[in-house]
XYZ file of C-alpha atoms in Angstrom:
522
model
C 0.000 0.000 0.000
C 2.175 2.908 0.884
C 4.756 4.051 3.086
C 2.310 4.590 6.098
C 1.419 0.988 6.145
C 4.959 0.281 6.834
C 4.484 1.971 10.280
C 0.823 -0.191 11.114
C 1.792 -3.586 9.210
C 4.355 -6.083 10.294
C 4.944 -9.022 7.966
C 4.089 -12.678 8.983
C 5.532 -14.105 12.125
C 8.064 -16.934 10.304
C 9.208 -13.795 7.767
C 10.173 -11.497 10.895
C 11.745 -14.812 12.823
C 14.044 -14.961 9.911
C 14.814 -11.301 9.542
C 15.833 -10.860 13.296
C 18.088 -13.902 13.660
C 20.774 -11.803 12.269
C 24.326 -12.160 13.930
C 25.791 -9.017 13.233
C 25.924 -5.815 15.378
C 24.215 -3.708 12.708
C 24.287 -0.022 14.066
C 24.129 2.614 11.652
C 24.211 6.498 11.952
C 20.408 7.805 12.437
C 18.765 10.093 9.495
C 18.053 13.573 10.173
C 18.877 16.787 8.801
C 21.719 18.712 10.952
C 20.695 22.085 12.217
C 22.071 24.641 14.259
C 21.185 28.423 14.742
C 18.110 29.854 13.166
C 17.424 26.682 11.090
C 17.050 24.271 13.966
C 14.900 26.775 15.915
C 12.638 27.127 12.791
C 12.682 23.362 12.482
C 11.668 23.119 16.290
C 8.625 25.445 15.339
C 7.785 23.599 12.237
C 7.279 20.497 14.337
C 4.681 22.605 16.141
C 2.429 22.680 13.449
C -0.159 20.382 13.331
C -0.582 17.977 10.503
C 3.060 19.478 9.532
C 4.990 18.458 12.342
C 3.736 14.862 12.953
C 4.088 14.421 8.879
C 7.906 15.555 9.227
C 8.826 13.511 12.502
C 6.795 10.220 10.725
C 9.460 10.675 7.923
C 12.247 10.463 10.017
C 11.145 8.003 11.854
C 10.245 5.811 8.682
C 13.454 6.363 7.182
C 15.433 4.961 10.231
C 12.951 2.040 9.667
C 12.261 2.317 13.910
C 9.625 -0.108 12.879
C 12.455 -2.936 13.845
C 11.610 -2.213 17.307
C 8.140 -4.073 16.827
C 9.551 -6.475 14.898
C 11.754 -7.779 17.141
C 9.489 -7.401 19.939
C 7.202 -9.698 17.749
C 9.460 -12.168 17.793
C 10.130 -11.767 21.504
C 8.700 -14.824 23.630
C 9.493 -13.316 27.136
C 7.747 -10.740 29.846
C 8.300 -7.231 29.068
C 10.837 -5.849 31.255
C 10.049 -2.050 32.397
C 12.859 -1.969 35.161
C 16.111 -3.324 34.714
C 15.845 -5.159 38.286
C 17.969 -7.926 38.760
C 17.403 -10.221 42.124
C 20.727 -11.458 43.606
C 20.909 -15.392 43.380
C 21.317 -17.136 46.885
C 25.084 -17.886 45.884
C 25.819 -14.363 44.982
C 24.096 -13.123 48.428
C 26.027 -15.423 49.903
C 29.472 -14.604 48.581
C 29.137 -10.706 48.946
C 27.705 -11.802 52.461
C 30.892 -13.311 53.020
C 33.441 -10.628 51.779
C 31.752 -8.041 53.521
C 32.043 -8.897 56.939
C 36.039 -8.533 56.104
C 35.591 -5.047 54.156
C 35.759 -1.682 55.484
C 35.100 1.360 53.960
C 38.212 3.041 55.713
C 40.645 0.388 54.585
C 39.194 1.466 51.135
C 39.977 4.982 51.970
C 43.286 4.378 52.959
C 44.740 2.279 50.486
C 47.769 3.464 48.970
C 46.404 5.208 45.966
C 48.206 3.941 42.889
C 48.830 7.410 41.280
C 51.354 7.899 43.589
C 53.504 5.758 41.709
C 52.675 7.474 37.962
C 54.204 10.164 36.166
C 52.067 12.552 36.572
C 50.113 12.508 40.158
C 46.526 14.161 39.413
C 45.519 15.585 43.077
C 42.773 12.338 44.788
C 40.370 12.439 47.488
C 43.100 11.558 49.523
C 45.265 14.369 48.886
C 42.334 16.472 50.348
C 41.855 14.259 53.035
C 45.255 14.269 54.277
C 46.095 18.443 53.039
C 46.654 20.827 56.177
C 43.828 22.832 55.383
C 40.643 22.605 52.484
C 39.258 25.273 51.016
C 39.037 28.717 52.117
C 35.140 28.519 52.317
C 35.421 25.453 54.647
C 36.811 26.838 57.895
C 34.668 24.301 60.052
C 35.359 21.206 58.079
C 38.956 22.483 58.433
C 38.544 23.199 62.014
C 37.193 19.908 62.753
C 39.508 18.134 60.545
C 42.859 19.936 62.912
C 40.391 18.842 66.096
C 40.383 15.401 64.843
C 36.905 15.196 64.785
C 36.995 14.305 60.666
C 33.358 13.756 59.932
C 34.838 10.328 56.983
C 37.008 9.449 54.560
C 35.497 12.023 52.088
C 36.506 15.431 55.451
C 37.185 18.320 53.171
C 37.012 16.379 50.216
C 35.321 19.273 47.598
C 32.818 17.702 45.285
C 30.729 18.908 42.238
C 26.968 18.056 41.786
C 25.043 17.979 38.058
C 22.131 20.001 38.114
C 19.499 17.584 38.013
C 20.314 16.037 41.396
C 18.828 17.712 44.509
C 21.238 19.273 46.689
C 20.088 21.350 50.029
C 19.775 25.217 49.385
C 20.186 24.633 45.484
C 17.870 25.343 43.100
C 17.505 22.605 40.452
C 17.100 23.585 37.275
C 17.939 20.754 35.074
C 19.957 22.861 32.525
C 16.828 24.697 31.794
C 15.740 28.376 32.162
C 12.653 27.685 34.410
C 12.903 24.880 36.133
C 14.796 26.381 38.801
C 11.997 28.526 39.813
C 9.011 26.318 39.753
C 10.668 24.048 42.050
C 12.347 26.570 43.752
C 15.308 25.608 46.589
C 15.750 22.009 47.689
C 15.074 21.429 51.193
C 16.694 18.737 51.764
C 19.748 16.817 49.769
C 18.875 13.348 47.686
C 20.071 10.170 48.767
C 23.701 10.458 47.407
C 24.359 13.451 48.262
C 23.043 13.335 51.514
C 25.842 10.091 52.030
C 28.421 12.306 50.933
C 27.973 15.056 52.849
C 27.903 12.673 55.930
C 31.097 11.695 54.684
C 32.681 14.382 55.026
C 32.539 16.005 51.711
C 32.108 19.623 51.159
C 29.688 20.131 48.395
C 31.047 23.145 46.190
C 28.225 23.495 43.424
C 26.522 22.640 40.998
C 27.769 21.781 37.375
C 26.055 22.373 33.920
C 24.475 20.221 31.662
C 22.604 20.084 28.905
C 19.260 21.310 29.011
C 17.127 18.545 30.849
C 19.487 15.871 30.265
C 18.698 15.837 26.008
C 21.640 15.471 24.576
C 25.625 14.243 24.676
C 27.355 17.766 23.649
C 26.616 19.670 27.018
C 25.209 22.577 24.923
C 23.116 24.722 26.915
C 21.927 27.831 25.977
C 20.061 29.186 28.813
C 23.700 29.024 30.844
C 26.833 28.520 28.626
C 28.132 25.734 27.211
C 30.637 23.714 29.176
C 33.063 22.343 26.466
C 34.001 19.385 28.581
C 33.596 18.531 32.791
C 36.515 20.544 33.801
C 35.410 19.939 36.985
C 37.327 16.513 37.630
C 39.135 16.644 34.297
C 41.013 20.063 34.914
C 41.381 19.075 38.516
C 39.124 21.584 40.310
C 37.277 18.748 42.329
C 38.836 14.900 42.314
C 35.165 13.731 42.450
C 31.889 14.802 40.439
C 28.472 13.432 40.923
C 26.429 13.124 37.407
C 23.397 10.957 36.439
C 23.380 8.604 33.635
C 20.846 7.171 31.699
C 21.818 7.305 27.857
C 25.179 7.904 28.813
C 25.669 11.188 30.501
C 28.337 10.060 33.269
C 30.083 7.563 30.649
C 30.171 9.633 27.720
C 32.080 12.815 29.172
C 34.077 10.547 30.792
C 35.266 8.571 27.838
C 35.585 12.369 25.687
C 37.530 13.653 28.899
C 39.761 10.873 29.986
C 38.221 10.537 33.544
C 36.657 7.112 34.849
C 32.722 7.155 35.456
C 30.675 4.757 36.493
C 27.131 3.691 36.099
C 26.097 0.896 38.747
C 23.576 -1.876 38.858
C 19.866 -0.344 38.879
C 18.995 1.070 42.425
C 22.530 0.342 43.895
C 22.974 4.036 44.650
C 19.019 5.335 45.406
C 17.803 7.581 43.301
C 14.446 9.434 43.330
C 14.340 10.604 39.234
C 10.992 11.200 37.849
C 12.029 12.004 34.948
C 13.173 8.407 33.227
C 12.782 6.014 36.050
C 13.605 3.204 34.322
C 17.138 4.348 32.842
C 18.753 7.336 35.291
C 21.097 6.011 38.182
C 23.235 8.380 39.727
C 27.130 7.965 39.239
C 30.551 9.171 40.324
C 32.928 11.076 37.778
C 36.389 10.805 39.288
C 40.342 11.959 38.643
C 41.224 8.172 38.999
C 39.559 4.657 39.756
C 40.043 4.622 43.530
C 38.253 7.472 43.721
C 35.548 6.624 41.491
C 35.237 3.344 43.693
C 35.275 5.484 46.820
C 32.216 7.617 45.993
C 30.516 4.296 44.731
C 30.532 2.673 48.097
C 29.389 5.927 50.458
C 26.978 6.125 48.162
C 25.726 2.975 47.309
C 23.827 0.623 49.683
C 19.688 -0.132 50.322
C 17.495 2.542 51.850
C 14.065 1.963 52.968
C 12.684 5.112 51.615
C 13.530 4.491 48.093
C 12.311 1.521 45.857
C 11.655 -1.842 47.880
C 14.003 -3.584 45.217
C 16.736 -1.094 46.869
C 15.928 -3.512 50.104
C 17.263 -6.739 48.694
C 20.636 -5.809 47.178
C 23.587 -7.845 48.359
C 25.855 -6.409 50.841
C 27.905 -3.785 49.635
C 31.747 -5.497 49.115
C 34.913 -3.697 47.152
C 37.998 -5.395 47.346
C 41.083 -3.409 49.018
C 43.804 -6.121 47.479
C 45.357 -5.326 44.472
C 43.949 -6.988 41.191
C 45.683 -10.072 40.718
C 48.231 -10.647 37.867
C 47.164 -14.138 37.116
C 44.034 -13.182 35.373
C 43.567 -16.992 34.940
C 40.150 -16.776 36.337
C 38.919 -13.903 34.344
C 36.983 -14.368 30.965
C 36.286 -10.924 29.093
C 33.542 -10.811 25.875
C 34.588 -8.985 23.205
C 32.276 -8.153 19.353
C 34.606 -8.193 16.590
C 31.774 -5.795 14.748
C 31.685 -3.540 17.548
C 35.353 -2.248 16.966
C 34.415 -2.914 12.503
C 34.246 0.728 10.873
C 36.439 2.961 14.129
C 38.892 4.551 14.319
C 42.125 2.792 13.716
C 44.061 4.196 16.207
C 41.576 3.328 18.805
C 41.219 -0.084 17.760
C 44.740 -0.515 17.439
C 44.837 0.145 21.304
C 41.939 -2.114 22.539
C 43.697 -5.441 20.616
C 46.801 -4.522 22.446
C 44.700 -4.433 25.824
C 43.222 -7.474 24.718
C 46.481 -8.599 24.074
C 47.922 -7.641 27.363
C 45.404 -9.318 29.669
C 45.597 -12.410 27.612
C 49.139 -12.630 28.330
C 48.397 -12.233 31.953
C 46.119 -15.544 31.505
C 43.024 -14.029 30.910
C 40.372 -15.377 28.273
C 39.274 -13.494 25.442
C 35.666 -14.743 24.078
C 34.501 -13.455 20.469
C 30.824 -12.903 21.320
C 28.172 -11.877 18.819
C 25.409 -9.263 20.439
C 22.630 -8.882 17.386
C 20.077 -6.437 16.713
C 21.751 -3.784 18.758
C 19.751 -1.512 15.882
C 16.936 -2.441 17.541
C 18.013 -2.563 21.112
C 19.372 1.045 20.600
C 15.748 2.210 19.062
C 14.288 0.431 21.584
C 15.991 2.183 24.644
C 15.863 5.729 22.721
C 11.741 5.284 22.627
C 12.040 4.396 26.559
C 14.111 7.438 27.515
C 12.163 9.992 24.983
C 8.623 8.509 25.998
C 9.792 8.735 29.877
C 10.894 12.494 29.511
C 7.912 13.383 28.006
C 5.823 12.074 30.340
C 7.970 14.068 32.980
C 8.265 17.419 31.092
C 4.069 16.817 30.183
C 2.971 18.955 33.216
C 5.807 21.727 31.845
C 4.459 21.363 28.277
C 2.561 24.957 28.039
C 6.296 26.031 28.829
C 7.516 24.183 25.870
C 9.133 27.249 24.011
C 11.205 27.991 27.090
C 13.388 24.617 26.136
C 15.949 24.769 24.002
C 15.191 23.758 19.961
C 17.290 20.210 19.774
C 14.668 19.807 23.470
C 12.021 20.496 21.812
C 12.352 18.299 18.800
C 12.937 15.321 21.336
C 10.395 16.215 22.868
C 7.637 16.383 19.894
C 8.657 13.350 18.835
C 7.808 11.512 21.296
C 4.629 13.132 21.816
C 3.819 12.943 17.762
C 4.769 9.568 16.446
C 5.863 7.140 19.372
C 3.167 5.171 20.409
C 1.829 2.995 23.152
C 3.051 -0.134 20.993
C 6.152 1.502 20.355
C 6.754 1.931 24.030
C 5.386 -1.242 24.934
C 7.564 -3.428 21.994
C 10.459 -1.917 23.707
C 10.148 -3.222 26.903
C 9.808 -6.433 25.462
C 12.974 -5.541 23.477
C 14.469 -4.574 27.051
C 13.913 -7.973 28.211
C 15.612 -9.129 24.869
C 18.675 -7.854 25.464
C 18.935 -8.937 29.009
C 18.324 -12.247 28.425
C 20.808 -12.079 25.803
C 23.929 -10.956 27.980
C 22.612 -13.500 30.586
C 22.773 -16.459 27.619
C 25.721 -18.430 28.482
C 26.600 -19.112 24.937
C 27.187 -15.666 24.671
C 28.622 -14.755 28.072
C 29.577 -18.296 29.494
C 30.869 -16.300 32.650
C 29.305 -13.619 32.099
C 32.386 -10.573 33.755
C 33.046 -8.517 31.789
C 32.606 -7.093 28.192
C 34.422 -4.352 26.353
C 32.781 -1.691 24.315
C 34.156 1.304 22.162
C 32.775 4.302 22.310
C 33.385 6.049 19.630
C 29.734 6.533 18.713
C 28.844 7.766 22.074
C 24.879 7.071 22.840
C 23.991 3.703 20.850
C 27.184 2.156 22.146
C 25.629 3.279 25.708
C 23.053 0.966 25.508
C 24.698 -2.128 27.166
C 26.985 -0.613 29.793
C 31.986 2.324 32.718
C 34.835 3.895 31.540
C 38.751 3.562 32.234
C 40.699 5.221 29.644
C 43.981 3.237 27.583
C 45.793 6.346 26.814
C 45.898 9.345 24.533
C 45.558 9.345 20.981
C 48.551 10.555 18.608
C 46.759 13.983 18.877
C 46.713 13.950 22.271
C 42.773 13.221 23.089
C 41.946 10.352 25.640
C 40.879 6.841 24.097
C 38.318 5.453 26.160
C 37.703 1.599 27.100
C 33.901 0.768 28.696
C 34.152 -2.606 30.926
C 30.415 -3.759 31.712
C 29.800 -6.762 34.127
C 26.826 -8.940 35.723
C 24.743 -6.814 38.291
C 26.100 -6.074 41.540
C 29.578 -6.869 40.166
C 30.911 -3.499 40.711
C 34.030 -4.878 42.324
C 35.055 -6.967 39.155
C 34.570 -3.811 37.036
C 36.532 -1.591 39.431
C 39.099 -4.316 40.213
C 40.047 -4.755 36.672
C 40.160 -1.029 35.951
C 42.282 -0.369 38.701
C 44.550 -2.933 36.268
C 44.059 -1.033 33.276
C 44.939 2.295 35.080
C 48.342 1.195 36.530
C 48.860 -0.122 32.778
C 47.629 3.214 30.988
C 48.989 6.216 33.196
C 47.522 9.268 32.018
C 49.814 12.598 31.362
C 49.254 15.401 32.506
C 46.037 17.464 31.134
C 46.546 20.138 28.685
C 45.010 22.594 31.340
C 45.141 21.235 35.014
C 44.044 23.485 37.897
C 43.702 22.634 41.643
C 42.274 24.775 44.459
C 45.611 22.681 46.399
C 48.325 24.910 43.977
C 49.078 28.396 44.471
C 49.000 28.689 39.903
C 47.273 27.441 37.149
C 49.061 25.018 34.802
C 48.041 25.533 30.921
C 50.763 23.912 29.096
C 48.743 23.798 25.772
C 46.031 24.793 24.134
C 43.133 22.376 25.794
C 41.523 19.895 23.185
């Protein structure tokens, strides 16, 4: 019939069994016009229009053939899956049960930190821990830190927020011109924060982003564009906390050459209404220890948050260092995941691979299919989540920015209730696939590249393997089972102390009397 059908009419049940069973990665770059300035705020307006801006946003979505979503959900012979919740097995209970009545928190916080021993020493948590004074505006964490009355590991530790997580006497504005006022100051500070403070740390601000979370690029109109997190990256706090749910602690991690981390679903509570089935709150850190130190104060169950919070396994981070037999340690690697990047990037992951093989670890060629699909799949979640959340906002729609606004409308215009619906199934897809043993038989640890930032999100943490020949951080994503944090921070501890980082291009620290710019920043 016509083009339209395509979007109402899936073929025959043994045609789309056949189409799906694919064993290829198959991503490709989405269709849509590129606009900036006046033409992507007269775009955003078009949309507006009816009959128009439906027609235009059914195009695009037709042309990316987002129909696959359906079709694989068609094929799909499982529950959907609207939260990623995972239940710990009785074994895995067990063995966390087990290593945590050995851990402590403070031997974590005093481990020698392994950057001592690098070329270039970025300033830690520790080195504010242990300084003689913190910053000038802290005069009673500093008094009580000379009293010896430290308040945690984290006493006088300075530490950056993103402005979409509450933080007491803040305004939250979500990167967004009005936000800030119709919710006006937070009384009180969110779960994480709330653990850090208690810690010890001394929370300085908040940090940019882009408006309501919309995009990778940090743009922001409404209150300047940050061209990268300076805020751990430069040095200005060893510790950032960001929240991630297509990739907005791992991507500016991976682009800055700082480790992020995005933990198993309710690990760290989190109270987002905006996309409750993606957003966890994260650390952005200097190095890995820190990064693992922010994890555990803020990680844990709380019985004001979501009852699956309540039957987590007991928090457990080893304080060894990783082991150089890696004998025990499988890691799942896609050929077609690195097929198509840049050389220079892949060059470095087969030499990682290369490296932990030699330490006795085994490398598995996996296959991960209809990623296409899965990454459709989890952009309808996210886009059909935020509108919902921005719906009571929606008279204020202008007062977005235009690339907002677009997201916005199309979700609103052309993604369904079956759309939404298929994808959960197509959630449930891809978890069962990482869970099949012929595709993870142990099921640690697999290694992505990002070099296409959000739809090589969808499956997974960030360590970086060094700089590129023109001098811009390569970034290696490790992604494990849930509630196998320690394996993922265990291993990049490994890669760091492999892959010392130089010093930044610009490097700043309220600890030093100067700046250091020794080149023009990337």
């Amino acid at each position: 019939m016509g083009r339209r059908d395509d979007e109402h009419t899936l073929a025959t049940y043994d045609v789309l069994l056949e189409k799906v069973a694919g064993d290829s990665m198959n991503l490709t770059e989405l269709r849509a016009p590129r606009l900036t300035g006046n033409s992507l705020k007269v775009f955003a307006k078009l949309l507006r229009v009816p009959v128009l801006g439906p027609t235009i946003l059914r195009k695009i979505k037709l042309d990316n053939r987002m129909i696959q979503v359906r079709e694989l959900a068609a094929t799909v012979r499982m529950q959907p899956l609207y939260y990623p919740l995972c239940m710990p097995s009785s074994s895995l209970l067990a063995q966390h049960t087990a290593h945590a009545r050995a851990y402590s928190l403070q031997a974590l916080a005093a481990m020698e930190h392994p950057q001592k021993s690098l070329a270039f020493h970025c300033y830690t948590a520790a080195d504010y821990v242990h300084a003689d004074a913190a910053l000038e505006n802290a005069i009673a964490s500093t008094a009580r830190y000379r009293a010896g009355a430290t308040l945690g590991p984290l006493h006088g530790v300075p530490i950056a927020v993103k402005d979409e997580i509450e933080d007491e006497g803040y305004p939250t504005t979500f990167g967004t011109s009005f936000l800030g006022s119709v919710h006006g100051v937070a009384p009180v500070d969110c779960f994480s924060v709330a653990r850090l403070r208690a810690a010890g740390a001394i929370i300085v601000g908040k940090t940019n982003m882009h408006a309501f979370g919309a995009g990778c690029f940090g743009i922001n109109i409404h209150h300047g564009t940050a061209p990268n997190p300076g805020s751990a990256a430069a040095g200005l706090v060893p510790i950032a906390i960001g929240c991630d749910g297509g990739g907005s602690v791992r991507i500016p991690s991976s682009l800055c050459g700082i480790v992020g981390l995005k933990a198993t679903y309710v690990r760290i509570p989190y109270d987002f209404h905006g996309c409750p089935s993606l957003s966890k709150v994260g650390p952005l850190a200097a190095s890995v220890h820190d990064a693992a130190l922010a994890y555990t104060i803020m990680a844990g169950s709380d019985a004001g948050h979501h009852h699956m919070s309540l039957y987590q396994p007991p928090l457990y981070l080893s304080t060894s260092p990783f082991a150089t037999d890696l004998g025990h340690l499988r890691v799942g690697i896609d050929p077609d995941y690195l097929f198509g990047r840049d050389t220079e990037i892949v060059t470095a992951i087969h030499a990682q691979m290369a490296d932990l093989q030699a330490r006795g670890a085994t490398i598995m060629h996996i296959k991960l299919a209809n990623l296409q699909a899965i990454h459709f799949g989890h952009n309808m979640t996210i886009l059909t989540e935020m509108a919902q959340a921005t719906d009571v906002h929606y008279r204020c729609i202008r007062e977005f920015s235009a690339d907002v606004q677009i997201n916005l409308e199309l979700a609103r215009a052309v993604l369904s209730s079956i759309d939404f619906l298929a994808a959960q199934r197509v959630r449930a897809y891809a978890t069962s696939m990482l869970r099949d043993p012929d595709v993870f038989k142990a099921g640690l640890s697999q290694l992505e590249l990002t070099t296409g930032l959000m739809k090589c999100m969808v499956l997974g943490n960030f360590v970086g393997i060094g700089l590129s020949s023109g001098g811009l951080p390569m970034p290696l994503q490790l992604q494990a089972a849930h509630w196998h944090e320690d394996t993922v921070l265990q291993l990049a501890r490994l890669l760091e102390s492999l892959n010392p980082m130089p010093k930044p291009s610009v490097y700043n620290s309220p600890l030093d009397s100067t700046t250091t710019d020794v080149a023009t920043a990337h």
